[in-house]
Amino acid sequence: MTAILAIAGSARTKSYNRMLLQAAIEVAPQGATVESASIKDIPLYNGDLEETSGVPDVVQALKERIAGAAGVLLVTPEYNNSIPGVFKNAIDWTTRPSSDMARVWGGKPVGMIGATPGPWGTALAQAAWVPVLRTLGTLPFFGARLQVPNAAGVFDEHGALSDAKVRSQLTKYMVAFVQFVTRQSG
Ligand code: FNR
């Protein structure tokens, strides 16, 4: 079984990216499990806090889930043509202390997808993640892309992915990503 940890980069209850993550769980191919992780309770990074109290428990727990996963899927919103600060903050915490970064992220297959009510589908946020993933020493997945624009029309009132075309694109993305992750861990 290939274990994927999917992290949604929004704390919002009705987040489109959390809806997209939920749909990714539903369409994951056989042989893969996709679990979700939330960034909601992660505090703002503060070097003083780290120095006095170390890495918060909620961050340590996320780090261990990342370390234990065969692959990580970032489900990213886009803010001001880049990575939302809240999401970057969460990932920054998981790189502390830096001496532990290679254990958590080194060689980790990482994919990314994203949804926005806007017209460009988080293309610029996804591009902005690339140098971060390089710095973390990950193995980014570039074999497929999924950028979901006009998200308000893609999910129904219950948050289910109702657009057949996007569902098909997501299914294809998940098949390709899981194959990539499985190849690395095999
Ligand atoms: C946005 N939004 C946005 N959308 C986009 O496609 N490109 C952008 O540059 C921005 N910029 C931006 C800045 C800020 C500060 C906010 C709060 C929002 C809109 C954004 O995509 C929208 O709020 C999504 O609903 C956020 O994702 P979740 O919370 O639905 O997952």
XYZ file of C-alpha atoms and ligand atoms in Angstrom:
217
model
C 0.000 0.000 0.000
C 1.361 3.427 -0.964
C 0.625 5.939 1.774
C 0.118 9.525 0.628
C -0.255 12.414 3.056
C -2.231 15.295 1.555
C -1.962 18.721 3.192
C -4.512 21.422 2.400
C -3.068 24.915 2.639
C -6.178 26.658 3.918
C -7.722 26.825 7.387
C -11.124 27.827 6.010
C -14.052 25.493 6.753
C -15.447 25.859 3.237
C -12.037 25.828 1.576
C -12.089 24.744 -2.059
C -8.671 23.207 -1.535
C -9.970 21.066 1.308
C -12.803 20.006 -1.001
C -10.248 19.152 -3.682
C -8.254 17.135 -1.149
C -11.393 15.225 -0.183
C -12.031 14.448 -3.851
C -8.417 13.271 -4.220
C -9.043 10.784 -1.401
C -12.134 9.519 -3.241
C -10.461 9.009 -6.611
C -7.148 7.614 -5.330
C -6.243 4.459 -7.258
C -6.279 1.017 -5.690
C -3.120 0.293 -3.791
C -2.893 3.817 -2.391
C -4.228 5.423 0.749
C -4.572 9.185 0.970
C -4.838 10.737 4.421
C -5.415 14.403 5.042
C -3.503 16.756 7.301
C -4.602 20.195 8.414
C -2.549 23.317 9.052
C -5.306 24.920 11.090
C -3.701 24.679 14.544
C -0.130 25.493 13.589
C 1.095 28.692 15.276
C 3.015 31.426 13.529
C 6.701 30.592 13.391
C 8.658 32.500 15.997
C 12.329 31.766 16.622
C 11.923 32.786 20.273
C 9.178 30.202 20.739
C 11.332 27.539 19.124
C 14.294 28.467 21.323
C 12.347 28.385 24.577
C 9.852 25.556 23.926
C 11.145 23.706 20.878
C 8.958 22.597 18.023
C 5.260 22.626 19.076
C 3.584 19.217 19.464
C 1.198 19.926 16.584
C 4.175 20.578 14.296
C 6.068 17.527 15.538
C 3.020 15.398 14.811
C 2.813 16.769 11.272
C 6.547 16.176 10.784
C 6.163 12.532 11.800
C 3.238 12.059 9.431
C 5.307 13.519 6.581
C 8.317 11.376 7.490
C 6.135 8.266 7.587
C 4.385 8.892 4.265
C 5.652 7.486 0.984
C 4.610 10.726 -0.721
C 3.160 14.129 0.130
C 0.522 16.004 -1.856
C 0.308 19.763 -1.319
C -3.140 21.137 -2.093
C -2.399 24.794 -2.443
C -4.492 27.924 -2.670
C -2.967 31.014 -4.313
C -2.695 34.376 -2.594
C -1.427 37.415 -4.481
C 0.075 35.229 -7.194
C 2.085 33.177 -4.736
C 2.008 30.741 -1.802
C -0.420 31.673 1.017
C 1.583 32.720 4.070
C -0.341 30.341 6.321
C 0.661 27.351 4.211
C 4.284 28.428 3.860
C 4.401 29.021 7.630
C 3.258 25.454 8.293
C 5.811 23.950 5.925
C 8.541 26.224 7.314
C 7.844 24.860 10.816
C 8.276 21.293 9.515
C 11.833 22.171 8.474
C 12.828 22.940 12.081
C 15.255 22.150 13.495
C 17.141 22.240 10.194
C 19.186 19.218 11.339
C 15.957 17.179 11.100
C 14.904 18.431 7.662
C 16.583 15.687 5.641
C 14.894 12.988 7.734
C 11.463 14.539 7.196
C 11.704 15.815 3.612
C 14.850 14.426 2.011
C 14.048 12.584 -1.237
C 10.320 12.710 -0.471
C 8.125 12.511 -3.581
C 5.927 15.630 -3.500
C 3.062 16.547 -5.801
C 0.901 19.645 -5.838
C -2.531 20.566 -7.022
C -4.714 23.557 -6.262
C -8.059 25.246 -6.712
C -9.161 28.865 -6.899
C -12.345 30.738 -7.754
C -10.142 32.776 -10.116
C -9.332 32.038 -13.743
C -5.730 30.770 -13.549
C -6.052 27.723 -11.340
C -3.214 28.437 -8.844
C -0.568 28.271 -11.592
C 1.577 30.930 -9.930
C 1.297 29.461 -6.431
C 2.350 26.084 -7.788
C 5.304 27.682 -9.564
C 6.262 29.466 -6.339
C 6.437 26.148 -4.475
C 9.134 24.804 -6.790
C 12.141 26.582 -5.218
C 10.822 25.681 -1.758
C 10.611 22.006 -2.675
C 14.164 22.188 -4.012
C 15.404 23.735 -0.770
C 13.707 21.019 1.273
C 15.534 18.355 -0.759
C 12.309 16.762 -1.976
C 11.705 14.875 -5.168
C 9.025 16.988 -6.881
C 6.546 15.292 -9.206
C 6.323 17.085 -12.543
C 4.676 14.292 -14.529
C 1.194 15.830 -14.493
C -0.485 19.111 -13.555
C -3.783 19.939 -11.954
C -4.810 23.572 -11.693
C -8.498 24.034 -10.971
C -9.894 27.476 -11.927
C -13.464 28.756 -11.356
C -13.775 26.582 -8.257
C -17.165 28.015 -7.292
C -18.682 26.133 -10.223
C -16.773 22.897 -9.717
C -17.991 21.827 -6.273
C -21.625 21.444 -5.212
C -23.278 22.927 -2.116
C -22.076 19.966 -0.018
C -18.471 20.452 -1.112
C -18.425 17.444 -3.424
C -16.533 17.662 -6.700
C -19.392 17.771 -9.198
C -17.537 18.704 -12.392
C -16.938 15.547 -14.448
C -14.024 17.011 -16.402
C -12.132 18.079 -13.264
C -12.894 14.713 -11.624
C -11.369 12.967 -14.628
C -8.317 15.267 -14.548
C -7.905 14.664 -10.816
C -8.205 10.898 -11.288
C -5.491 10.961 -13.957
C -3.280 13.119 -11.755
C -3.647 10.762 -8.805
C -2.885 7.678 -10.910
C 0.281 9.283 -12.279
C 1.370 10.645 -8.887
C 0.806 7.351 -7.078
C 2.759 5.509 -9.800
C 5.620 7.974 -9.312
C 5.587 7.568 -5.537
C 5.350 3.784 -5.740
C 8.323 3.662 -8.144
C 10.428 5.632 -5.649
C 9.510 3.505 -2.662
C 9.800 0.209 -4.519
C -6.799 35.520 -2.871
N -7.302 34.812 -3.956
C -6.536 34.655 -5.091
N -6.884 33.771 -6.087
C -6.091 33.588 -7.173
O -6.409 32.766 -8.041
N -4.941 34.312 -7.318
C -4.537 35.207 -6.394
O -3.498 35.815 -6.560
C -5.355 35.403 -5.238
N -4.977 36.297 -4.259
C -5.632 36.276 -3.034
C -5.101 37.001 -1.964
C -5.688 36.882 -0.714
C -5.067 37.622 0.436
C -6.852 36.108 -0.535
C -7.498 35.987 0.833
C -7.408 35.446 -1.587
C -8.600 34.124 -3.857
C -8.413 32.720 -3.335
O -8.100 31.863 -4.414
C -9.693 32.268 -2.659
O -9.892 33.030 -1.477
C -9.731 30.802 -2.372
O -11.035 30.443 -1.990
C -8.703 30.423 -1.293
O -8.596 29.020 -1.169
P -9.531 28.170 -0.193
O -9.515 28.801 1.157
O -10.908 28.186 -0.805
O -8.931 26.790 -0.233
